[in-house]
Coordinates of N, CA and C in Angstrom, one line a residue:
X1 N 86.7 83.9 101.3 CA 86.9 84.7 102.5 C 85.9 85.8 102.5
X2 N 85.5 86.4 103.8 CA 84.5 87.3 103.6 C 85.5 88.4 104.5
X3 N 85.1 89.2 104.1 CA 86.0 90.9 105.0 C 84.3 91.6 105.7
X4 N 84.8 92.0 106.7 CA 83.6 92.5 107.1 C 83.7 94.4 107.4
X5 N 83.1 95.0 107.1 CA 82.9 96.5 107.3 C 82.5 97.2 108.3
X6 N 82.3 97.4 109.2 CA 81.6 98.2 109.5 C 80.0 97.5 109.9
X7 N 80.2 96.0 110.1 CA 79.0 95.4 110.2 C 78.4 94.8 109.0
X8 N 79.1 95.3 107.8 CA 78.6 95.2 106.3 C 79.5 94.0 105.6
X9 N 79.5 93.0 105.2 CA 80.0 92.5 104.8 C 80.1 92.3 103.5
X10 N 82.0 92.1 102.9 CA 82.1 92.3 101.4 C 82.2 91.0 101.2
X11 N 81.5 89.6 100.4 CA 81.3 88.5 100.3 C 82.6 88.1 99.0
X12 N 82.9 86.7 99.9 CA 83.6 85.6 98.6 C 85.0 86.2 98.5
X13 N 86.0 86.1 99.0 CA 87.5 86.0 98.2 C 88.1 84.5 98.6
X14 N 88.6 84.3 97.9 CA 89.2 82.9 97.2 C 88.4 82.1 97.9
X15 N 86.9 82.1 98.2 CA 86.3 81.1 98.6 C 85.5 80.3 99.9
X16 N 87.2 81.0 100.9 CA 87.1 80.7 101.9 C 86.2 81.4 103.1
X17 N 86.3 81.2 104.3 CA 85.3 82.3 104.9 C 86.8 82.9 105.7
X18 N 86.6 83.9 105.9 CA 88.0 84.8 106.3 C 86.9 85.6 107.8
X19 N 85.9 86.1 107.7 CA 85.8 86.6 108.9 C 84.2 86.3 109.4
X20 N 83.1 86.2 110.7 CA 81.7 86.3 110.1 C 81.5 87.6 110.6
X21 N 80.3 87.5 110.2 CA 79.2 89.0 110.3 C 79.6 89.9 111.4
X22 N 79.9 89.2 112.7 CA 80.2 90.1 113.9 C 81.4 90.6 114.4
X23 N 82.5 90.5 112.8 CA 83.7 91.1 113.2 C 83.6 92.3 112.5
X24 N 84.3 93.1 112.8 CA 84.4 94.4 112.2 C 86.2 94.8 111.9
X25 N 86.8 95.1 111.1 CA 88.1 95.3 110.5 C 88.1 96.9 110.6
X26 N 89.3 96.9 111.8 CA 89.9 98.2 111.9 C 90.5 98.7 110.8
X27 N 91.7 98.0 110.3 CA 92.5 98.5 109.4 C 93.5 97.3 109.2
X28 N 94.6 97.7 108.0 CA 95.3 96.7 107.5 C 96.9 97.1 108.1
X29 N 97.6 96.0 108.5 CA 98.7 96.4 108.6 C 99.9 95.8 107.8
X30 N 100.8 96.9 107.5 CA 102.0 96.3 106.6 C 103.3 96.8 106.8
X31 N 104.2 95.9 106.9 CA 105.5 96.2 107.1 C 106.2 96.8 105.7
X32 N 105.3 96.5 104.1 CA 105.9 96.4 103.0 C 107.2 95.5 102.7
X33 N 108.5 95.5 102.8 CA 109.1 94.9 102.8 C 110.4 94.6 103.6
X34 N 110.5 94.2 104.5 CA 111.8 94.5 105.3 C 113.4 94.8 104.8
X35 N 113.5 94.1 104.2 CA 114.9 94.5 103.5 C 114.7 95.9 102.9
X36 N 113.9 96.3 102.2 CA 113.4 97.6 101.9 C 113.2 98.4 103.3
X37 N 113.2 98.4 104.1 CA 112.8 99.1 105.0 C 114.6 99.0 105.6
X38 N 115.0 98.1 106.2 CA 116.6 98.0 106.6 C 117.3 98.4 105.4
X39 N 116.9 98.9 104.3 CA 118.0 99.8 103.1 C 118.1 100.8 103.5
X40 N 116.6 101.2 103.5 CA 116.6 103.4 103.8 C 117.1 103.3 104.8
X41 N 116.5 102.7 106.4 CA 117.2 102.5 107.5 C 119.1 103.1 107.8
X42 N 119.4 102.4 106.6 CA 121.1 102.8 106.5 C 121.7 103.7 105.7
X43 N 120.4 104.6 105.2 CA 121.1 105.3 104.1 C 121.2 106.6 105.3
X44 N 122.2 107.6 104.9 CA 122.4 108.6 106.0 C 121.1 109.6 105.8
X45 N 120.3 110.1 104.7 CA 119.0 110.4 104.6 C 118.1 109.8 104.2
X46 N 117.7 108.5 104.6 CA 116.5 107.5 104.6 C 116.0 107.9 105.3
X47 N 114.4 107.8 105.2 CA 113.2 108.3 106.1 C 112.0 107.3 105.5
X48 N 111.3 107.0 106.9 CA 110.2 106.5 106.6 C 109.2 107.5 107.0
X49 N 107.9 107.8 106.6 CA 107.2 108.2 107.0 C 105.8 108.0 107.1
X50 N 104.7 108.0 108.2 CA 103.3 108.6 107.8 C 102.7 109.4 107.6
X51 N 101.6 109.4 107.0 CA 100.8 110.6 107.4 C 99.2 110.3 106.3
X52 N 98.4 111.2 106.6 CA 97.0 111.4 106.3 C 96.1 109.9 106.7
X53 N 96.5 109.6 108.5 CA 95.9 108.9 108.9 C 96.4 107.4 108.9
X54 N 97.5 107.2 108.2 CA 98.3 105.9 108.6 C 99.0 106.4 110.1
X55 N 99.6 105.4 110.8 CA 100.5 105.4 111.9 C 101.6 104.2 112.3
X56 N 102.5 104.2 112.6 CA 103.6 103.1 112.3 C 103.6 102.4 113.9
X57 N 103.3 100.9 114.0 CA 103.0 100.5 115.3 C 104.4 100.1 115.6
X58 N 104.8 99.2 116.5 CA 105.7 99.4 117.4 C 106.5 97.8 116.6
X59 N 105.8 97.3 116.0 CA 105.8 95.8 115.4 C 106.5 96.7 113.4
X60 N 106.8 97.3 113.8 CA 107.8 98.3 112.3 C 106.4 98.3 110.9
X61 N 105.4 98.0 111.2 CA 104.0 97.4 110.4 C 103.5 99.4 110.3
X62 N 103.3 99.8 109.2 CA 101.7 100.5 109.1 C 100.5 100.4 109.1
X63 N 100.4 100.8 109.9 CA 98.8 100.6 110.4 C 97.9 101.7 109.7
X64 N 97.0 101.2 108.1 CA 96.0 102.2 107.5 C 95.1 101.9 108.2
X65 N 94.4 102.7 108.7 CA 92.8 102.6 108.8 C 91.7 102.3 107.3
X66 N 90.8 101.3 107.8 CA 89.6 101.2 107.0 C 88.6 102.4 106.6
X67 N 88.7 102.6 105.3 CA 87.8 103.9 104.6 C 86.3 103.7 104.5
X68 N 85.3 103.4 105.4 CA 84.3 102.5 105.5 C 83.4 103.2 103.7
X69 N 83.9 104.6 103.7 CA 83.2 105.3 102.3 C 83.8 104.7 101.0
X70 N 84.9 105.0 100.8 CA 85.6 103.7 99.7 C 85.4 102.6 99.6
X71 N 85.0 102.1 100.8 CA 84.9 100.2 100.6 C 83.3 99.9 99.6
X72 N 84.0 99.1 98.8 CA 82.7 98.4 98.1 C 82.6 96.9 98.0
X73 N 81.5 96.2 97.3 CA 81.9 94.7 97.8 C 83.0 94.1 96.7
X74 N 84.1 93.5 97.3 CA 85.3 93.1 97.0 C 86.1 93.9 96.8
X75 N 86.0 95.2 97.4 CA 87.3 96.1 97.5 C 87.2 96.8 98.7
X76 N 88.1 96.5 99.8 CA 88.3 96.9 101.3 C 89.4 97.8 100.8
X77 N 88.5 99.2 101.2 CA 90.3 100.4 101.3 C 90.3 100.7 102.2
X78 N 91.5 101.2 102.6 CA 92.3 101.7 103.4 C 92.9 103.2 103.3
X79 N 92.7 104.1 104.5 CA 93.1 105.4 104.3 C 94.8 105.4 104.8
X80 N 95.2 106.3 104.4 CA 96.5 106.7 104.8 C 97.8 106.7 103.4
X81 N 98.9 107.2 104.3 CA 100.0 106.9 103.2 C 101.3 106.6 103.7
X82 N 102.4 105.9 103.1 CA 103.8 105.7 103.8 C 104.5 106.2 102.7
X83 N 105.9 106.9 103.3 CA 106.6 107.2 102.1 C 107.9 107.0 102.8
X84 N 108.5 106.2 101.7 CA 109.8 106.0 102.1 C 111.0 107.4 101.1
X85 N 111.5 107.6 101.6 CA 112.6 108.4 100.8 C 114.2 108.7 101.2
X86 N 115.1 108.8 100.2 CA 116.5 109.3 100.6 C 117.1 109.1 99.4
X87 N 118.2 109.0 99.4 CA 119.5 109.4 98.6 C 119.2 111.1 97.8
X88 N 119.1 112.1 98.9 CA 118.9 113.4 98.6 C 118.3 113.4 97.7
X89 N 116.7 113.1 97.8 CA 115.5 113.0 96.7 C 115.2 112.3 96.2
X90 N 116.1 111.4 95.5 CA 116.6 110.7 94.1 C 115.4 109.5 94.3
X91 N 114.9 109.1 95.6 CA 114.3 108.2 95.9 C 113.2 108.4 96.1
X92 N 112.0 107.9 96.1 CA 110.1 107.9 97.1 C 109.8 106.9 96.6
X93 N 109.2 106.2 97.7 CA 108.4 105.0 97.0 C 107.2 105.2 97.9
X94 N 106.0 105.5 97.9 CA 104.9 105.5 98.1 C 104.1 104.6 98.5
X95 N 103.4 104.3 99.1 CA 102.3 103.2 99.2 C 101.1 104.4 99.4
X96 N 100.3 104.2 98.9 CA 99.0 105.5 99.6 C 97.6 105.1 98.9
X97 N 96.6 104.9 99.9 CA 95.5 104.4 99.8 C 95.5 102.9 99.8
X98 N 95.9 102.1 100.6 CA 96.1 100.7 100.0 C 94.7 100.4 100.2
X99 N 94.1 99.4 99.3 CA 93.2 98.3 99.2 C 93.1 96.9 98.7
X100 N 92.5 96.0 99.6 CA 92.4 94.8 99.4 C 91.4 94.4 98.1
X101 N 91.8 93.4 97.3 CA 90.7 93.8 95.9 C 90.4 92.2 95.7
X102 N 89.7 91.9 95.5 CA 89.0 90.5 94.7 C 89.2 90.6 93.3
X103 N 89.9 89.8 92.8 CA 90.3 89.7 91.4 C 88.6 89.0 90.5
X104 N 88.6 89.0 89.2 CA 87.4 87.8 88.5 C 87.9 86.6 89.1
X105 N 89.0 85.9 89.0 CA 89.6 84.6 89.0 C 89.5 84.1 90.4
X106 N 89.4 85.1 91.7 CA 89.7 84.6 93.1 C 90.6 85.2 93.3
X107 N 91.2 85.5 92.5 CA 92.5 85.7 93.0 C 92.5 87.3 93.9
X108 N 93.7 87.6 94.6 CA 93.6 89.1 95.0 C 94.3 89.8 95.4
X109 N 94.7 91.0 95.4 CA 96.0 91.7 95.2 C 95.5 93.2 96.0
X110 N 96.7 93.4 96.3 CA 96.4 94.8 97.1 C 96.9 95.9 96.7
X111 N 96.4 96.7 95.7 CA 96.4 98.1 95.3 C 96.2 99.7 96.4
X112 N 97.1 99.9 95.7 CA 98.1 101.2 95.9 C 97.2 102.5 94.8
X113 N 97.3 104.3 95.5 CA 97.0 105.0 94.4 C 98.6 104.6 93.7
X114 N 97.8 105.1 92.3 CA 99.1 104.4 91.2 C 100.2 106.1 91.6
X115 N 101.5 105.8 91.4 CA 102.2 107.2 91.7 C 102.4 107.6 90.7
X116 N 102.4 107.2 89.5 CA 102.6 107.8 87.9 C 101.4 108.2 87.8
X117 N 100.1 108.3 87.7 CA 99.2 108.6 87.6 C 97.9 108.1 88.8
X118 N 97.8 109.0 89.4 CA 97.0 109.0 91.1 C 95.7 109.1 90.6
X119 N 94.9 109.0 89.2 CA 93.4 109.4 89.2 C 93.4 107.6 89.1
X120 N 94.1 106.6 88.9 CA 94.1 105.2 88.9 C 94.7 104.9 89.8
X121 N 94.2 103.5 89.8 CA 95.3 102.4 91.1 C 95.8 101.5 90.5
X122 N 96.8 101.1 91.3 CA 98.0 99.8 90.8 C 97.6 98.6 91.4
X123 N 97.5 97.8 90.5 CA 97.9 96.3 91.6 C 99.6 96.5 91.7
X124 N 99.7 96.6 93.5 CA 101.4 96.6 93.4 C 102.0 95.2 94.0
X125 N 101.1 94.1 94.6 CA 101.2 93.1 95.1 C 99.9 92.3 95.2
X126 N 100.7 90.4 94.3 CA 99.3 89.7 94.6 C 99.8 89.3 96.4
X127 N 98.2 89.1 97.1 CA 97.9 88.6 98.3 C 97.1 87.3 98.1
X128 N 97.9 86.2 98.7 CA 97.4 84.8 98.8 C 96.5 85.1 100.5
X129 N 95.2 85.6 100.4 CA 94.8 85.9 102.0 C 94.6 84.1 102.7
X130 N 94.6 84.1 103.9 CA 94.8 82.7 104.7 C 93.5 83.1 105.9
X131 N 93.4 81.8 106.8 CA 92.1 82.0 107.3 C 92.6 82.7 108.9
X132 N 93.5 82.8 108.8 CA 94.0 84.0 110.4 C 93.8 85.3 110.6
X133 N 93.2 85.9 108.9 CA 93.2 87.2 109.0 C 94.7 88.1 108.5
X134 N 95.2 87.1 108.3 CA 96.7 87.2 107.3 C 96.9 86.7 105.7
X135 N 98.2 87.7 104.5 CA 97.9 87.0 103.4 C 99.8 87.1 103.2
X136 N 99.8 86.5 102.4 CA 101.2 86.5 101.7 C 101.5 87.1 100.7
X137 N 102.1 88.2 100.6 CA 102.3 89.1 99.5 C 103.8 88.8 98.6
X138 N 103.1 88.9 97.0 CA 104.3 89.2 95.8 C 104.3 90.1 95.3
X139 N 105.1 90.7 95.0 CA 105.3 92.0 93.9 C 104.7 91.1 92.7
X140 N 103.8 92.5 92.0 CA 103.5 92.9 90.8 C 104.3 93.0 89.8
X141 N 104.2 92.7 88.2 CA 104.8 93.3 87.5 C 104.6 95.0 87.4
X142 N 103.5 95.4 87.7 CA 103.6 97.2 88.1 C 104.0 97.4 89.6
X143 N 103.8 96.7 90.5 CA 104.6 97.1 91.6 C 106.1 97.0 91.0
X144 N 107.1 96.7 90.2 CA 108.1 96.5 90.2 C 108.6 98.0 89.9
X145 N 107.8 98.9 89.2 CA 108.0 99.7 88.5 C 108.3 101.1 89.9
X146 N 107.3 100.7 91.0 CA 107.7 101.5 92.2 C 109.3 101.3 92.5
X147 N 109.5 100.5 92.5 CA 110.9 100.1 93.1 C 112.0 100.4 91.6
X148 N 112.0 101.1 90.7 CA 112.7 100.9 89.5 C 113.3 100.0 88.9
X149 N 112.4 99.0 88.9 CA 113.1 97.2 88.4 C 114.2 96.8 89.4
X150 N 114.7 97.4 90.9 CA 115.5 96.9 91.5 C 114.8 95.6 92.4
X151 N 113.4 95.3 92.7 CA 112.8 94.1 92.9 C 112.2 93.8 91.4
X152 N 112.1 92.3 91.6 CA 111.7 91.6 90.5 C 110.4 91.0 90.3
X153 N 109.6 91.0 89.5 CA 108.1 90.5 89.8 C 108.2 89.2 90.7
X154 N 107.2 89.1 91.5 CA 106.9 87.3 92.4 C 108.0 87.8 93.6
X155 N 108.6 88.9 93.4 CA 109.6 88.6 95.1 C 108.6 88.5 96.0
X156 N 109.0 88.1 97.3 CA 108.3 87.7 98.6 C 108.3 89.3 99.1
X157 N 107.2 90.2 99.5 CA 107.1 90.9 99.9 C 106.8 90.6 101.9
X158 N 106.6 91.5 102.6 CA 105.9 90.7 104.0 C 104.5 90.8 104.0
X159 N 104.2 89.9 104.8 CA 102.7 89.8 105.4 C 101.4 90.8 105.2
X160 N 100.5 90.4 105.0 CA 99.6 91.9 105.2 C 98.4 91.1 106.7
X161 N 97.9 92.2 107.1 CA 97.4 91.3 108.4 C 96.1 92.2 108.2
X162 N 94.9 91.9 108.7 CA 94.0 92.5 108.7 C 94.0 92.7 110.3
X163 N 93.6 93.9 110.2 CA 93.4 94.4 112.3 C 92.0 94.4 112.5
X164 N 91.2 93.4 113.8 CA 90.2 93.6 113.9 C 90.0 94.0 115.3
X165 N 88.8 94.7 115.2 CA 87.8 94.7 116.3 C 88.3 95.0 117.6
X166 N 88.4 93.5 117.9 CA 88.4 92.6 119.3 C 90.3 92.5 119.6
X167 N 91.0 93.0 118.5 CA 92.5 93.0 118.4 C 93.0 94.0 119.0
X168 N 94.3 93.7 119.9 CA 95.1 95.2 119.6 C 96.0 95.4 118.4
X169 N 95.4 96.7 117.9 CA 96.3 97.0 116.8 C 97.6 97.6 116.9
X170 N 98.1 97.0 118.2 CA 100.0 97.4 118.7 C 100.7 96.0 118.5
X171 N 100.0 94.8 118.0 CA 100.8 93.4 118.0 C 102.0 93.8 117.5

């Protein structure tokens, strides 16, 4: 798959061709997990939130914008942050800086700054990317650790979608 930048293209993930030269990739959108999102939803102080340039589209998805300065070839970042929180504190789970990463093997996973230590990143979910511009996400064994072992490594996380160009990014 190729990801394209800014006109720049980051070559090769799992092989396929994912976008050509003349698209350009706004940003990535993610719902993270819906059942996770319908938990806080019900808790009497659950909150979702954005901020530092993420925005939540109307489709319940965060929409990060593309970091054209971060991006290198096989790693598409993303600016912004989501933070989920409630049970009077006790709770945060973070997503902030996501990027799309090319693994050695093909394989590729979309990293998160790490929230135990923010000078690293996490793989917090592998992404199986597909040729629509969409991938299928699993929890990590270190994504599991965001969620305190209450998801299990390989759960089905949701979709990640790439937003391009020529897209509205309100789908």
């Amino acid at each position: 798959m190729r990801f394209c930048i800014a006109y720049v293209t980051v070559d090769i993930v799992n092989g396929t061709k994912l976008l050509d030269s003349t698209t350009r990739v706004l940003g990535l959108a993610w719902g993270v997990h819906g059942p996770f999102r319908d938990y806080v939803q019900r808790m009497p102080d659950g909150h979702c939130q954005v901020a530092d340039g993420a925005t939540m589209l109307s489709s319940s998805e965060a929409f990060f914008p593309v970091d054209d300065d971060a991006t290198t070839e096989g790693h598409l970042r993303f600016r912004g942050r989501l933070e989920f929180t409630g049970h009077r504190g006790m709770m945060a789970v973070v997503i902030e800086a996501p990027g799309l990463e090319q693994n050695s093997g093909g394989s590729s996973h979309l990293t998160i700054r790490d929230p135990f230590d923010p000078a690293q990143r996490m793989a917090f979910v592998a992404v199986e990317l597909h040729n629509d511009h969409t991938g299928t996400t699993r929890l990590t064994e270190s994504g599991t650790d965001v969620f305190m072992g209450n998801y299990t490594q390989h759960t089905d996380f949701d979709p990640v979608r790439l937003v391009l160009a020529e897209e509205d990014q309100q789908q």
